[in-house]
Amino acid sequence: MTYWIRCVGILLSLGLASEITYYFYKKLKHNYPRDGTKNTSGIFNEILFFPDKLVACKAYFEAKTGCQVANCSYTHEETGLRTLVNYIRGAKQTLDVCVFCICCHELADVVVEAYEKGVVVRVMVDNEQLEISGSQVGKLRRKGIQVRHDYSSFLLHHKFVVIDNQILITGSLNWTRSAITGNHENIIITNNPELCVPFQAEFDKLWDLYEPSKHLK
């Protein structure tokens, strides 16, 4: 009898230990986001990988009535592009964009949207990409957004965005449809000041360096 009591006690102890272990596993998992960086002091890091397998349905995400198309050929799930658009849409005061080129109309549209709601928007692109096929730079300028470019035979090859001086988006992704839906690309999104501050300083430096009046012939 004593033997069986001991066995039951051992089993109960193992069960309790398993529950405790699982509890701490959940706590640990909660504190570590997908990229494995510990989430402390309100700092977040998010990583996006491309290509997006499908294009998101704009009506589903943005129209008041949602998507009304039966058997819609677009996805109703979040994509990397939708996540990127949502971060940019969240800008409240400033939006600084420094990218090689801008050909993706969804990204150009959300930049225009930010500008029209009162966000101070500054855009920089490579001088050789201003008028390439599909370039959205003309649309941005027609809307009143300041767009500057380099005056160099070398490339302005940055791909980063700083939102409200607090959120950094950077990685390999060019703002083109082929990069988003075809290429293997990556983006890191963070509010870590140790990363945001130097990128903001780099943007401010380039913005001043390529002020048009300084390059009049």
mmCIF file of C-alpha atoms in Angstrom:
data_model
loop_
_atom_site.group_PDB
_atom_site.id
_atom_site.type_symbol
_atom_site.label_atom_id
_atom_site.label_comp_id
_atom_site.label_asym_id
_atom_site.label_seq_id
_atom_site.Cartn_x
_atom_site.Cartn_y
_atom_site.Cartn_z
ATOM 1 C CA MET A 1 0.000 0.000 0.000
ATOM 2 C CA THR A 2 2.793 2.384 0.915
ATOM 3 C CA TYR A 3 4.449 1.632 -2.446
ATOM 4 C CA TRP A 4 1.355 2.718 -4.396
ATOM 5 C CA ILE A 5 0.949 5.867 -2.317
ATOM 6 C CA ARG A 6 4.559 6.756 -3.103
ATOM 7 C CA CYS A 7 3.955 6.173 -6.828
ATOM 8 C CA VAL A 8 0.893 8.405 -6.830
ATOM 9 C CA GLY A 9 2.836 11.081 -4.981
ATOM 10 C CA ILE A 10 5.649 10.940 -7.519
ATOM 11 C CA LEU A 11 3.208 11.228 -10.434
ATOM 12 C CA LEU A 12 1.466 14.215 -8.843
ATOM 13 C CA SER A 13 4.834 15.869 -8.242
ATOM 14 C CA LEU A 14 5.843 15.330 -11.856
ATOM 15 C CA GLY A 15 2.529 16.760 -13.035
ATOM 16 C CA LEU A 16 2.936 19.832 -10.844
ATOM 17 C CA ALA A 17 6.512 20.312 -12.032
ATOM 18 C CA SER A 18 5.328 20.078 -15.635
ATOM 19 C CA GLU A 19 2.689 22.755 -15.048
ATOM 20 C CA ILE A 20 5.232 25.055 -13.404
ATOM 21 C CA THR A 21 7.706 24.516 -16.235
ATOM 22 C CA TYR A 22 5.032 25.304 -18.839
ATOM 23 C CA TYR A 23 4.004 28.446 -16.950
ATOM 24 C CA PHE A 24 7.535 29.822 -17.000
ATOM 25 C CA TYR A 25 7.953 28.787 -20.644
ATOM 26 C CA LYS A 26 4.926 30.907 -21.572
ATOM 27 C CA LYS A 27 6.267 33.856 -19.610
ATOM 28 C CA LEU A 28 9.650 33.541 -21.290
ATOM 29 C CA LYS A 29 8.116 33.199 -24.745
ATOM 30 C CA HIS A 30 5.994 36.305 -24.153
ATOM 31 C CA ASN A 31 9.084 38.341 -23.317
ATOM 32 C CA TYR A 32 10.952 37.302 -26.457
ATOM 33 C CA PRO A 33 9.499 38.412 -29.789
ATOM 34 C CA ARG A 34 9.993 36.593 -33.081
ATOM 35 C CA ASP A 35 13.518 37.892 -33.628
ATOM 36 C CA GLY A 36 14.720 36.579 -30.263
ATOM 37 C CA THR A 37 15.535 40.016 -28.837
ATOM 38 C CA LYS A 38 14.304 40.483 -25.292
ATOM 39 C CA ASN A 39 11.463 42.971 -25.111
ATOM 40 C CA THR A 40 12.356 45.287 -22.233
ATOM 41 C CA SER A 41 11.855 48.973 -21.477
ATOM 42 C CA GLY A 42 9.164 49.272 -24.124
ATOM 43 C CA ILE A 43 11.588 48.561 -26.973
ATOM 44 C CA PHE A 44 10.220 46.444 -29.789
ATOM 45 C CA ASN A 45 11.815 44.797 -32.802
ATOM 46 C CA GLU A 46 9.924 43.314 -35.707
ATOM 47 C CA ILE A 47 11.402 41.530 -38.705
ATOM 48 C CA LEU A 48 9.651 41.108 -42.055
ATOM 49 C CA PHE A 49 10.805 38.821 -44.828
ATOM 50 C CA PHE A 50 9.814 39.089 -48.449
ATOM 51 C CA PRO A 51 8.584 38.189 -51.016
ATOM 52 C CA ASP A 52 4.915 38.376 -50.144
ATOM 53 C CA LYS A 53 3.290 35.286 -51.621
ATOM 54 C CA LEU A 54 0.052 37.144 -52.326
ATOM 55 C CA VAL A 55 -1.113 40.745 -52.714
ATOM 56 C CA ALA A 56 -3.426 41.972 -49.962
ATOM 57 C CA CYS A 57 -6.977 43.021 -50.806
ATOM 58 C CA LYS A 58 -7.123 46.782 -50.300
ATOM 59 C CA ALA A 59 -10.911 46.811 -49.953
ATOM 60 C CA TYR A 60 -10.850 44.161 -47.251
ATOM 61 C CA PHE A 61 -8.421 46.164 -45.118
ATOM 62 C CA GLU A 62 -9.453 49.739 -45.895
ATOM 63 C CA ALA A 63 -13.016 49.985 -47.244
ATOM 64 C CA LYS A 64 -15.755 50.591 -44.681
ATOM 65 C CA THR A 65 -17.815 47.769 -46.155
ATOM 66 C CA GLY A 66 -14.840 45.454 -46.541
ATOM 67 C CA CYS A 67 -14.359 43.266 -49.592
ATOM 68 C CA GLN A 68 -17.601 42.527 -51.427
ATOM 69 C CA VAL A 69 -16.047 40.355 -54.132
ATOM 70 C CA ALA A 70 -16.932 36.694 -54.053
ATOM 71 C CA ASN A 71 -13.870 34.464 -54.428
ATOM 72 C CA CYS A 72 -11.557 37.492 -54.214
ATOM 73 C CA SER A 73 -8.227 36.751 -55.870
ATOM 74 C CA TYR A 74 -6.356 38.874 -53.326
ATOM 75 C CA THR A 75 -5.478 37.731 -49.826
ATOM 76 C CA HIS A 76 -7.447 38.792 -46.753
ATOM 77 C CA GLU A 77 -4.482 38.046 -44.480
ATOM 78 C CA GLU A 78 -1.761 40.433 -43.360
ATOM 79 C CA THR A 79 1.263 40.661 -45.620
ATOM 80 C CA GLY A 80 4.667 42.272 -45.258
ATOM 81 C CA LEU A 81 3.529 45.182 -47.419
ATOM 82 C CA ARG A 82 0.387 45.691 -45.332
ATOM 83 C CA THR A 83 2.493 45.757 -42.154
ATOM 84 C CA LEU A 84 4.860 48.297 -43.687
ATOM 85 C CA VAL A 85 1.944 50.461 -44.842
ATOM 86 C CA ASN A 86 0.387 50.360 -41.377
ATOM 87 C CA TYR A 87 3.583 51.554 -39.688
ATOM 88 C CA ILE A 88 3.895 54.469 -42.108
ATOM 89 C CA ARG A 89 0.207 55.258 -41.678
ATOM 90 C CA GLY A 90 0.831 55.545 -37.937
ATOM 91 C CA ALA A 91 3.086 58.594 -38.382
ATOM 92 C CA LYS A 92 1.747 61.519 -36.346
ATOM 93 C CA GLN A 93 4.287 64.339 -36.699
ATOM 94 C CA THR A 94 7.180 63.539 -39.050
ATOM 95 C CA LEU A 95 7.973 61.027 -41.762
ATOM 96 C CA ASP A 96 11.469 60.907 -43.268
ATOM 97 C CA VAL A 97 11.917 58.522 -46.202
ATOM 98 C CA CYS A 98 15.349 57.819 -47.682
ATOM 99 C CA VAL A 99 15.202 55.100 -50.335
ATOM 100 C CA PHE A 100 16.893 54.273 -53.609
ATOM 101 C CA CYS A 101 13.675 54.539 -55.625
ATOM 102 C CA ILE A 102 9.898 54.703 -55.186
ATOM 103 C CA CYS A 103 7.876 52.698 -57.686
ATOM 104 C CA CYS A 104 5.368 50.910 -55.427
ATOM 105 C CA HIS A 105 2.148 52.927 -55.623
ATOM 106 C CA GLU A 106 0.795 51.539 -52.325
ATOM 107 C CA LEU A 107 3.773 52.951 -50.459
ATOM 108 C CA ALA A 108 3.637 56.231 -52.363
ATOM 109 C CA ASP A 109 -0.082 56.507 -51.581
ATOM 110 C CA VAL A 110 0.393 56.055 -47.845
ATOM 111 C CA VAL A 111 3.161 58.702 -47.861
ATOM 112 C CA VAL A 112 0.720 61.088 -49.578
ATOM 113 C CA GLU A 113 -1.939 60.134 -47.047
ATOM 114 C CA ALA A 114 0.396 61.033 -44.179
ATOM 115 C CA TYR A 115 1.223 64.376 -45.779
ATOM 116 C CA GLU A 116 -2.449 65.220 -46.308
ATOM 117 C CA LYS A 117 -3.265 64.610 -42.653
ATOM 118 C CA GLY A 118 -0.598 67.121 -41.568
ATOM 119 C CA VAL A 119 2.516 65.016 -41.095
ATOM 120 C CA VAL A 120 5.742 66.763 -42.113
ATOM 121 C CA VAL A 121 7.069 64.529 -44.893
ATOM 122 C CA ARG A 122 10.570 64.613 -46.391
ATOM 123 C CA VAL A 123 11.655 62.205 -49.105
ATOM 124 C CA MET A 124 15.075 61.474 -50.577
ATOM 125 C CA VAL A 125 15.835 59.235 -53.578
ATOM 126 C CA ASP A 126 18.725 58.526 -55.920
ATOM 127 C CA ASN A 127 19.027 61.080 -58.713
ATOM 128 C CA GLU A 128 19.072 58.410 -61.437
ATOM 129 C CA GLN A 129 15.788 56.938 -60.204
ATOM 130 C CA LEU A 130 13.673 60.086 -60.375
ATOM 131 C CA GLU A 131 12.106 59.409 -63.751
ATOM 132 C CA ILE A 132 12.487 55.680 -64.264
ATOM 133 C CA SER A 133 9.475 53.714 -65.473
ATOM 134 C CA GLY A 134 6.884 53.499 -62.707
ATOM 135 C CA SER A 135 8.505 56.169 -60.541
ATOM 136 C CA GLN A 136 6.084 57.722 -58.049
ATOM 137 C CA VAL A 137 8.290 60.760 -57.380
ATOM 138 C CA GLY A 138 6.306 62.979 -59.740
ATOM 139 C CA LYS A 139 3.086 62.140 -57.911
ATOM 140 C CA LEU A 140 4.642 62.997 -54.555
ATOM 141 C CA ARG A 141 5.878 66.352 -55.842
ATOM 142 C CA ARG A 142 2.535 67.199 -57.425
ATOM 143 C CA LYS A 143 0.929 66.651 -54.032
ATOM 144 C CA GLY A 144 3.348 69.169 -52.508
ATOM 145 C CA ILE A 145 5.766 66.761 -50.809
ATOM 146 C CA GLN A 146 9.414 67.806 -50.710
ATOM 147 C CA VAL A 147 11.566 65.309 -52.596
ATOM 148 C CA ARG A 148 15.318 65.764 -52.777
ATOM 149 C CA HIS A 149 17.980 63.720 -54.518
ATOM 150 C CA ASP A 150 21.733 63.368 -54.495
ATOM 151 C CA TYR A 151 24.048 65.170 -56.902
ATOM 152 C CA SER A 152 26.567 62.394 -57.319
ATOM 153 C CA SER A 153 27.648 59.810 -59.865
ATOM 154 C CA PHE A 154 27.534 57.299 -57.027
ATOM 155 C CA LEU A 155 24.325 55.792 -55.666
ATOM 156 C CA LEU A 156 22.161 57.015 -52.842
ATOM 157 C CA HIS A 157 21.494 53.415 -51.919
ATOM 158 C CA HIS A 158 19.914 53.780 -48.488
ATOM 159 C CA LYS A 159 16.607 52.094 -47.710
ATOM 160 C CA PHE A 160 15.289 53.484 -44.454
ATOM 161 C CA VAL A 161 12.388 55.393 -42.940
ATOM 162 C CA VAL A 162 12.241 57.250 -39.629
ATOM 163 C CA ILE A 163 8.778 57.862 -38.191
ATOM 164 C CA ASP A 164 8.227 60.587 -35.586
ATOM 165 C CA ASN A 165 11.962 60.429 -34.709
ATOM 166 C CA GLN A 166 11.110 57.244 -32.824
ATOM 167 C CA ILE A 167 10.581 54.297 -35.168
ATOM 168 C CA LEU A 168 13.123 53.043 -37.688
ATOM 169 C CA ILE A 169 12.334 50.883 -40.705
ATOM 170 C CA THR A 170 15.383 49.638 -42.595
ATOM 171 C CA GLY A 171 16.605 46.661 -44.583
ATOM 172 C CA SER A 172 17.288 45.475 -48.105
ATOM 173 C CA LEU A 173 13.834 46.206 -49.542
ATOM 174 C CA ASN A 174 13.555 48.627 -52.455
ATOM 175 C CA TRP A 175 10.174 50.306 -52.829
ATOM 176 C CA THR A 176 9.244 48.387 -55.969
ATOM 177 C CA ARG A 177 6.588 45.799 -56.747
ATOM 178 C CA SER A 178 9.203 43.265 -57.883
ATOM 179 C CA ALA A 179 11.088 43.602 -54.583
ATOM 180 C CA ILE A 180 7.908 43.080 -52.562
ATOM 181 C CA THR A 181 6.419 40.167 -54.497
ATOM 182 C CA GLY A 182 9.480 38.613 -56.131
ATOM 183 C CA ASN A 183 12.784 39.231 -54.387
ATOM 184 C CA HIS A 184 14.143 37.719 -51.190
ATOM 185 C CA GLU A 185 14.301 40.825 -49.005
ATOM 186 C CA ASN A 186 14.145 41.835 -45.361
ATOM 187 C CA ILE A 187 13.062 44.724 -43.156
ATOM 188 C CA ILE A 188 13.767 45.441 -39.500
ATOM 189 C CA ILE A 189 11.370 47.705 -37.599
ATOM 190 C CA THR A 190 12.441 49.010 -34.201
ATOM 191 C CA ASN A 191 12.000 51.865 -31.763
ATOM 192 C CA ASN A 192 15.409 51.289 -30.181
ATOM 193 C CA PRO A 193 16.899 54.797 -29.712
ATOM 194 C CA GLU A 194 20.413 53.445 -30.222
ATOM 195 C CA LEU A 195 19.393 52.701 -33.808
ATOM 196 C CA CYS A 196 16.801 55.405 -34.487
ATOM 197 C CA VAL A 197 18.976 58.347 -33.423
ATOM 198 C CA PRO A 198 21.920 57.732 -35.803
ATOM 199 C CA PHE A 199 19.586 57.059 -38.731
ATOM 200 C CA GLN A 200 17.726 60.303 -38.018
ATOM 201 C CA ALA A 201 21.073 62.111 -37.892
ATOM 202 C CA GLU A 202 22.072 60.556 -41.226
ATOM 203 C CA PHE A 203 18.843 61.690 -42.834
ATOM 204 C CA ASP A 204 19.215 65.233 -41.494
ATOM 205 C CA LYS A 205 22.810 65.343 -42.743
ATOM 206 C CA LEU A 206 21.844 64.224 -46.257
ATOM 207 C CA TRP A 207 18.823 66.508 -46.353
ATOM 208 C CA ASP A 208 21.057 69.478 -45.639
ATOM 209 C CA LEU A 209 23.813 68.270 -47.957
ATOM 210 C CA TYR A 210 21.458 68.000 -50.922
ATOM 211 C CA GLU A 211 19.536 71.213 -50.367
ATOM 212 C CA PRO A 212 18.951 72.314 -54.002
ATOM 213 C CA SER A 213 20.239 75.892 -53.620
ATOM 214 C CA LYS A 214 23.648 74.515 -52.685
ATOM 215 C CA HIS A 215 23.966 72.854 -56.071
ATOM 216 C CA LEU A 216 22.964 75.649 -58.421
ATOM 217 C CA LYS A 217 25.408 76.069 -61.300
#
